[in-house]
JSON list of C-alpha atoms in Angstrom, two decimals:
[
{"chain": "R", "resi": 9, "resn": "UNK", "atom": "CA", "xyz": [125.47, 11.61, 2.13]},
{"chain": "R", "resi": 10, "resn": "UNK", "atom": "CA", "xyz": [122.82, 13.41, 0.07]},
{"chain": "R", "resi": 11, "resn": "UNK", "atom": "CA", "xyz": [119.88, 14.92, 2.14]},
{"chain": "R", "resi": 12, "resn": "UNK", "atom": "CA", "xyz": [116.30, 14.89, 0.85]},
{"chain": "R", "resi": 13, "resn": "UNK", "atom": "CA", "xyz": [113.54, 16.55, 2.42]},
{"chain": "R", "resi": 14, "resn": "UNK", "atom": "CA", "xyz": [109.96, 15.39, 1.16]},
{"chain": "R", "resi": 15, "resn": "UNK", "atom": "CA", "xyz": [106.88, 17.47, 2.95]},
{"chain": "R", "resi": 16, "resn": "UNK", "atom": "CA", "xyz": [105.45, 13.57, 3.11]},
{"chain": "R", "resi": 17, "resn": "UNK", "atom": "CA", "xyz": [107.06, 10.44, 4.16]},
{"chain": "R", "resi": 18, "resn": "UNK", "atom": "CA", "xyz": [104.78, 7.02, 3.51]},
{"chain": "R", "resi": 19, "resn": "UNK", "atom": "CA", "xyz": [106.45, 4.43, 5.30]},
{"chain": "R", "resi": 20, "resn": "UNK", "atom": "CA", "xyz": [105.70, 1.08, 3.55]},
{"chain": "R", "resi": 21, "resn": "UNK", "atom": "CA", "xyz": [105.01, 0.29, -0.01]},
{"chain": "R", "resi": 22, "resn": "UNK", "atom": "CA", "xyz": [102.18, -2.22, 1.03]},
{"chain": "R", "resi": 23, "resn": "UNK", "atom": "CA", "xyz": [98.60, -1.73, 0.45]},
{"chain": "R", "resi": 24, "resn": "UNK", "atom": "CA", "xyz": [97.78, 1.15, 2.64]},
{"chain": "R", "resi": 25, "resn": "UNK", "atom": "CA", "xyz": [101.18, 2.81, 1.79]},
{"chain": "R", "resi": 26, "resn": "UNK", "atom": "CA", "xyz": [100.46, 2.71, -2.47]},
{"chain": "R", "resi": 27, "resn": "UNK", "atom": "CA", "xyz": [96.89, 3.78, -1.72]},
{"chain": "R", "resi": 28, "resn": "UNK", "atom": "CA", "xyz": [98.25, 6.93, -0.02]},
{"chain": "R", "resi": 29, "resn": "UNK", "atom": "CA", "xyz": [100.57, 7.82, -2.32]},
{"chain": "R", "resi": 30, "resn": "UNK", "atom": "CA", "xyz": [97.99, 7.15, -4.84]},
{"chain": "R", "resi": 31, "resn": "UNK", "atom": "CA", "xyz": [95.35, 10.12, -3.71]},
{"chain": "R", "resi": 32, "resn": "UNK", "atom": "CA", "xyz": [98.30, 12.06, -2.64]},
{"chain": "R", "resi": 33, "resn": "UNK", "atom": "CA", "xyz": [99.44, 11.95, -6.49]},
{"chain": "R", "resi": 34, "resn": "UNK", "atom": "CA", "xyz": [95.91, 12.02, -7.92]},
{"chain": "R", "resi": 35, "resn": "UNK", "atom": "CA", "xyz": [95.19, 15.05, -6.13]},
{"chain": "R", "resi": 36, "resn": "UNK", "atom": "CA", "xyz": [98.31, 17.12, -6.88]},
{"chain": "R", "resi": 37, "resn": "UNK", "atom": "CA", "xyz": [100.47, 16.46, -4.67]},
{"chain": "R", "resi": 38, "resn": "UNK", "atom": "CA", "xyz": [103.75, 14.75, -5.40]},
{"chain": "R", "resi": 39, "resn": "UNK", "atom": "CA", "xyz": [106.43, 15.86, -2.77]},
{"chain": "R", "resi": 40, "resn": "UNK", "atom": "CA", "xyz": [106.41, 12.27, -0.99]},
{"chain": "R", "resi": 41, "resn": "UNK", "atom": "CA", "xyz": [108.75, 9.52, -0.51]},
{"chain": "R", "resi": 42, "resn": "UNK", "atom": "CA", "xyz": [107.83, 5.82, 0.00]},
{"chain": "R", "resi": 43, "resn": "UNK", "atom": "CA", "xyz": [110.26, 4.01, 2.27]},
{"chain": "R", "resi": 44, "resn": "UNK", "atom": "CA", "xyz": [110.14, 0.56, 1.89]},
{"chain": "R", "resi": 45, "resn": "UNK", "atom": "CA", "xyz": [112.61, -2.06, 3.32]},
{"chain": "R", "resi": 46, "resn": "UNK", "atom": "CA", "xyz": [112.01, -5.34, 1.23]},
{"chain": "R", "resi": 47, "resn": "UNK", "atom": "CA", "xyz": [113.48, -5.90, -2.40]},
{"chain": "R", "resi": 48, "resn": "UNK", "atom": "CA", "xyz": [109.51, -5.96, -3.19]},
{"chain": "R", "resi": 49, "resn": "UNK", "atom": "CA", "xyz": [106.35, -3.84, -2.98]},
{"chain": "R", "resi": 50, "resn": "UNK", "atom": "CA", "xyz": [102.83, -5.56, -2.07]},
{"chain": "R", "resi": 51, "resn": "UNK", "atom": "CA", "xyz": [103.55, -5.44, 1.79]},
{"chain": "R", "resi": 52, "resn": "UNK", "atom": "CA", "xyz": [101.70, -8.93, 2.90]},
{"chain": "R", "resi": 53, "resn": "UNK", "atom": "CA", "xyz": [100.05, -8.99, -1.06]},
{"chain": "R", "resi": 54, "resn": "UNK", "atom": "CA", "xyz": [101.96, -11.65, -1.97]},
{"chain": "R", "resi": 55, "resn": "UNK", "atom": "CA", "xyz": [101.13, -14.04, -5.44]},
{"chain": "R", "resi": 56, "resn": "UNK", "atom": "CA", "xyz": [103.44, -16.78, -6.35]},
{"chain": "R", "resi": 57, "resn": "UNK", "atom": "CA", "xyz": [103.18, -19.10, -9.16]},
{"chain": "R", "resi": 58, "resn": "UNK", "atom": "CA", "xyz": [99.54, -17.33, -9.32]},
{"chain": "R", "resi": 59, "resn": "UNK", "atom": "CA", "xyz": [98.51, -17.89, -5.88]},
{"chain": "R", "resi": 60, "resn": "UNK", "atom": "CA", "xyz": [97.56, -15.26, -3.27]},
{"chain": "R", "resi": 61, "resn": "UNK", "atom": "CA", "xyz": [99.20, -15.29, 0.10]},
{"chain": "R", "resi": 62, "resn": "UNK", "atom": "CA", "xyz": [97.33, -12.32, 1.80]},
{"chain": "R", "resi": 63, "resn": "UNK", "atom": "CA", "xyz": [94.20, -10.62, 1.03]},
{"chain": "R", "resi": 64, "resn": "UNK", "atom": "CA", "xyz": [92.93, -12.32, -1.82]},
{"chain": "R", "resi": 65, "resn": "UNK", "atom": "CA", "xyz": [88.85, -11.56, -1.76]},
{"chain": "R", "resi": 66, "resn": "UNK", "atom": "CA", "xyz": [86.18, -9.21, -1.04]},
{"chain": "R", "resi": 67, "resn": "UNK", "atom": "CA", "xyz": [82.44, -8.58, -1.18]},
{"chain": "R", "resi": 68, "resn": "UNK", "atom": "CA", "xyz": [79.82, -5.75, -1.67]},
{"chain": "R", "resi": 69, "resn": "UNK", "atom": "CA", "xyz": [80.28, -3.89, 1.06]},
{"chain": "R", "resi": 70, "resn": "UNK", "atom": "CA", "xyz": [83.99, -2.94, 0.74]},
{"chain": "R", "resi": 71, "resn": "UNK", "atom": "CA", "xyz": [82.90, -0.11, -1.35]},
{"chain": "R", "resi": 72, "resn": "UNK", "atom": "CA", "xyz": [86.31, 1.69, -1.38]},
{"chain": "R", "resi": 73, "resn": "UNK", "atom": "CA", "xyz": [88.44, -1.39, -2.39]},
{"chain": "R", "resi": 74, "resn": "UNK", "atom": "CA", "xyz": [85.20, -2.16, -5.48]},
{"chain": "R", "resi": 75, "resn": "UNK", "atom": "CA", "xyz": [85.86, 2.23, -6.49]},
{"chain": "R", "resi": 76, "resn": "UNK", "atom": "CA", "xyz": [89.35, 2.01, -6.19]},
{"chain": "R", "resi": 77, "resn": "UNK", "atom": "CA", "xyz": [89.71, -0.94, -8.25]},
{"chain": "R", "resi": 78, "resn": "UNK", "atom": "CA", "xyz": [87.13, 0.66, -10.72]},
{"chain": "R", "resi": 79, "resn": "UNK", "atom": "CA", "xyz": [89.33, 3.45, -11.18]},
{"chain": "R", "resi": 80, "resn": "UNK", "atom": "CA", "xyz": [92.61, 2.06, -11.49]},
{"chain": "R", "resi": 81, "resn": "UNK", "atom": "CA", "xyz": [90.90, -0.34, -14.41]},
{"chain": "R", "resi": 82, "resn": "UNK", "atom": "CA", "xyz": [91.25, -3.68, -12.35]},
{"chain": "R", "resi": 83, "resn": "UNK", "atom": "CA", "xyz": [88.78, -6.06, -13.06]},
{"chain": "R", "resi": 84, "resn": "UNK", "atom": "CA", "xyz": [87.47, -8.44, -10.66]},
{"chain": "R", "resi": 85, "resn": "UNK", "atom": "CA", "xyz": [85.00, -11.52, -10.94]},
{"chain": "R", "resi": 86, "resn": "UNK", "atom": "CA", "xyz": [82.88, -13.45, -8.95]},
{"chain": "R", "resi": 87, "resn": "UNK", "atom": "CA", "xyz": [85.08, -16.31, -6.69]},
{"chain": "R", "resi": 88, "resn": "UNK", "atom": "CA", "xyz": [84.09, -19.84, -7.38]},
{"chain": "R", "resi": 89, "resn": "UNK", "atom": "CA", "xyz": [81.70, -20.95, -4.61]},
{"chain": "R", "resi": 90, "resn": "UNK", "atom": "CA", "xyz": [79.89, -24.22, -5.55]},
{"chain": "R", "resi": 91, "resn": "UNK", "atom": "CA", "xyz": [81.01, -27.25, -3.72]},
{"chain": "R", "resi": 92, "resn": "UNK", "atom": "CA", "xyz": [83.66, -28.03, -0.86]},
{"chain": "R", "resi": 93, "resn": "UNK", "atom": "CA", "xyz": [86.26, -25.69, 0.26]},
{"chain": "R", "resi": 94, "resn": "UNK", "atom": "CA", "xyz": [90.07, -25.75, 1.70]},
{"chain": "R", "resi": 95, "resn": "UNK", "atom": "CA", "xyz": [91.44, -23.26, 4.08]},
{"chain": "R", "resi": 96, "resn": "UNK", "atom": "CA", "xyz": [94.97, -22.96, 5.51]},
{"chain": "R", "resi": 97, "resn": "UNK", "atom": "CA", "xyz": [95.83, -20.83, 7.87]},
{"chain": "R", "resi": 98, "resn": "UNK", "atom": "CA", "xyz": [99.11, -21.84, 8.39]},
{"chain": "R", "resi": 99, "resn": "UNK", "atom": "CA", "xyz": [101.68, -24.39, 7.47]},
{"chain": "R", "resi": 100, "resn": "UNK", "atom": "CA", "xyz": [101.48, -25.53, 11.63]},
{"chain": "R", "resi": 101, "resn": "UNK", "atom": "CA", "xyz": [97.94, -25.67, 11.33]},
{"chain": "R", "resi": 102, "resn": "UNK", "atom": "CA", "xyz": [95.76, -28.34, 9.73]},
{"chain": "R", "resi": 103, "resn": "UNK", "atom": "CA", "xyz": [93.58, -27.48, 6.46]},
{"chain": "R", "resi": 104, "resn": "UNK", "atom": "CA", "xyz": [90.09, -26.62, 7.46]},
{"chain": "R", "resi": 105, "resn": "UNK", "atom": "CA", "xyz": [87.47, -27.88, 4.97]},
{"chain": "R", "resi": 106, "resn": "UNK", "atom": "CA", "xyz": [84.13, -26.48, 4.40]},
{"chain": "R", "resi": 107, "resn": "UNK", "atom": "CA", "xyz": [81.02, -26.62, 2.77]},
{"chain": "R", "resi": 108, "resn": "UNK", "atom": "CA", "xyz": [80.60, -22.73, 0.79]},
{"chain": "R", "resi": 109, "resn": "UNK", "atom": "CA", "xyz": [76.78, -22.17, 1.30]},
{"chain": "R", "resi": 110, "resn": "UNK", "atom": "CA", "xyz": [75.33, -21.40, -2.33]},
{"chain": "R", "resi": 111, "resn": "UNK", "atom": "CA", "xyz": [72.30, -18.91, -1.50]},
{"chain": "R", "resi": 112, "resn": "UNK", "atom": "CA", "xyz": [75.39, -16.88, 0.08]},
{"chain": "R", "resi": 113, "resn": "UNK", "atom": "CA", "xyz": [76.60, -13.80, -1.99]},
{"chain": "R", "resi": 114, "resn": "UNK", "atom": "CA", "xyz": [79.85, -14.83, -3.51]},
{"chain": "R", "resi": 115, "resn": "UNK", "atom": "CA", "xyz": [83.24, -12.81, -2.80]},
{"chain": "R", "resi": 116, "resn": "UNK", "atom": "CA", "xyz": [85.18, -11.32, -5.31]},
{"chain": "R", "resi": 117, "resn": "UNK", "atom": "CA", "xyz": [88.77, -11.91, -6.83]},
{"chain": "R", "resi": 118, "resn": "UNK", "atom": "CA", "xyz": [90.71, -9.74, -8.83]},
{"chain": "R", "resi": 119, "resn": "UNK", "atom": "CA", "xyz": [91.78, -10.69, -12.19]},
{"chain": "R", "resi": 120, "resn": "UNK", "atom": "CA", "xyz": [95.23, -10.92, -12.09]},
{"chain": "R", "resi": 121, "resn": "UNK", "atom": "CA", "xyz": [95.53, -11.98, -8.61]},
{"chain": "R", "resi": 122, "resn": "UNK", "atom": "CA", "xyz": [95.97, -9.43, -6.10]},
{"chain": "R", "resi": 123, "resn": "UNK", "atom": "CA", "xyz": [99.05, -8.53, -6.84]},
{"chain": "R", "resi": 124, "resn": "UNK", "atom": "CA", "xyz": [97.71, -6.92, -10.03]},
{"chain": "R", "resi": 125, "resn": "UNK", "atom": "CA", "xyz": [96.12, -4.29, -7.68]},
{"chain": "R", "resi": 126, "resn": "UNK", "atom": "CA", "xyz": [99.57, -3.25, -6.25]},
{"chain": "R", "resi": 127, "resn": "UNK", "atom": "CA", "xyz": [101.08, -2.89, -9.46]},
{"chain": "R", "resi": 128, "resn": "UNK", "atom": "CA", "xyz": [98.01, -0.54, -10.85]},
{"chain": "R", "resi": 129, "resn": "UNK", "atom": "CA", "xyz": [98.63, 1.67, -7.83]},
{"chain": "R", "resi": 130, "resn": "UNK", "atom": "CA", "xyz": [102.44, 1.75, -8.55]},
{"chain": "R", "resi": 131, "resn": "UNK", "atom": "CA", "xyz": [102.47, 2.37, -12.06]},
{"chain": "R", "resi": 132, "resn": "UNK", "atom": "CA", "xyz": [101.57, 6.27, -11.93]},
{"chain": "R", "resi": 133, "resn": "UNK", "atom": "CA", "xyz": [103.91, 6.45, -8.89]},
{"chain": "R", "resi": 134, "resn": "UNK", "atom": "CA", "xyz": [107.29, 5.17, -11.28]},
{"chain": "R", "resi": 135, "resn": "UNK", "atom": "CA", "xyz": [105.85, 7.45, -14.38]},
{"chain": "R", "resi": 136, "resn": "UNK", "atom": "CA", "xyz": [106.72, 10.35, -11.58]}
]
């Protein structure tokens, strides 16, 4: 068995682990691992067949997702907010329908779903 010894271990390639790696790369530092025990990165960022299980929007006031996804280049657009609305929680738990109030500030999407996010974040990471 080879040992490694890394002065960083990030446990998790989800959202908060590829962010930390991130800065920890940006800002010079690159003796990290990532452990991550699915076949997949994204954590609970899931799209399939372009749809978003997990986070999927945000607003104005999540300033550091809005500069993070301005510097990794990710563009994002306003989410569709006219009419009625379908929510599901679960698969055991009935749709909930809604009425999206239109003098509201909409909530944003990322273009490219939000898995497009994780890969930004892991693309300097595998140039390493």
């Amino acid at each position: 068995m080879t040992e490694t010894i890394s002065e960083y271990i990030i446990i998790g390639a989800g959202l908060s682990g590829l962010t930390s790696a991130y800065y920890l790369n940006k800002s010079g530092i690159t003796d990290f691992k990532i452990l991550e025990s699915r076949d997949r990165i994204g954590g609970r960022i899931v799209t399939q067949n372009g749809i978003d299980f997990g986070a999927t929007w945000f607003q104005n006031h999540h300033e550091e997702v809005i500069a993070l996804l301005d510097a990794l280049g990710v563009e994002k657009y306003h989410q569709y907010n006219e009419g009625k609305s379908v929510l599901v929680y679960s698969t055991m738990a009935p749709e909930h329908y809604f009425e999206n109030d239109p003098d509201t500030p909409s909530a944003y999407r990322m273009k490219g779903n939000s898995q497009a996010l994780i890969h930004a974040l892991a693309k300097p990471l595998a140039e390493k």
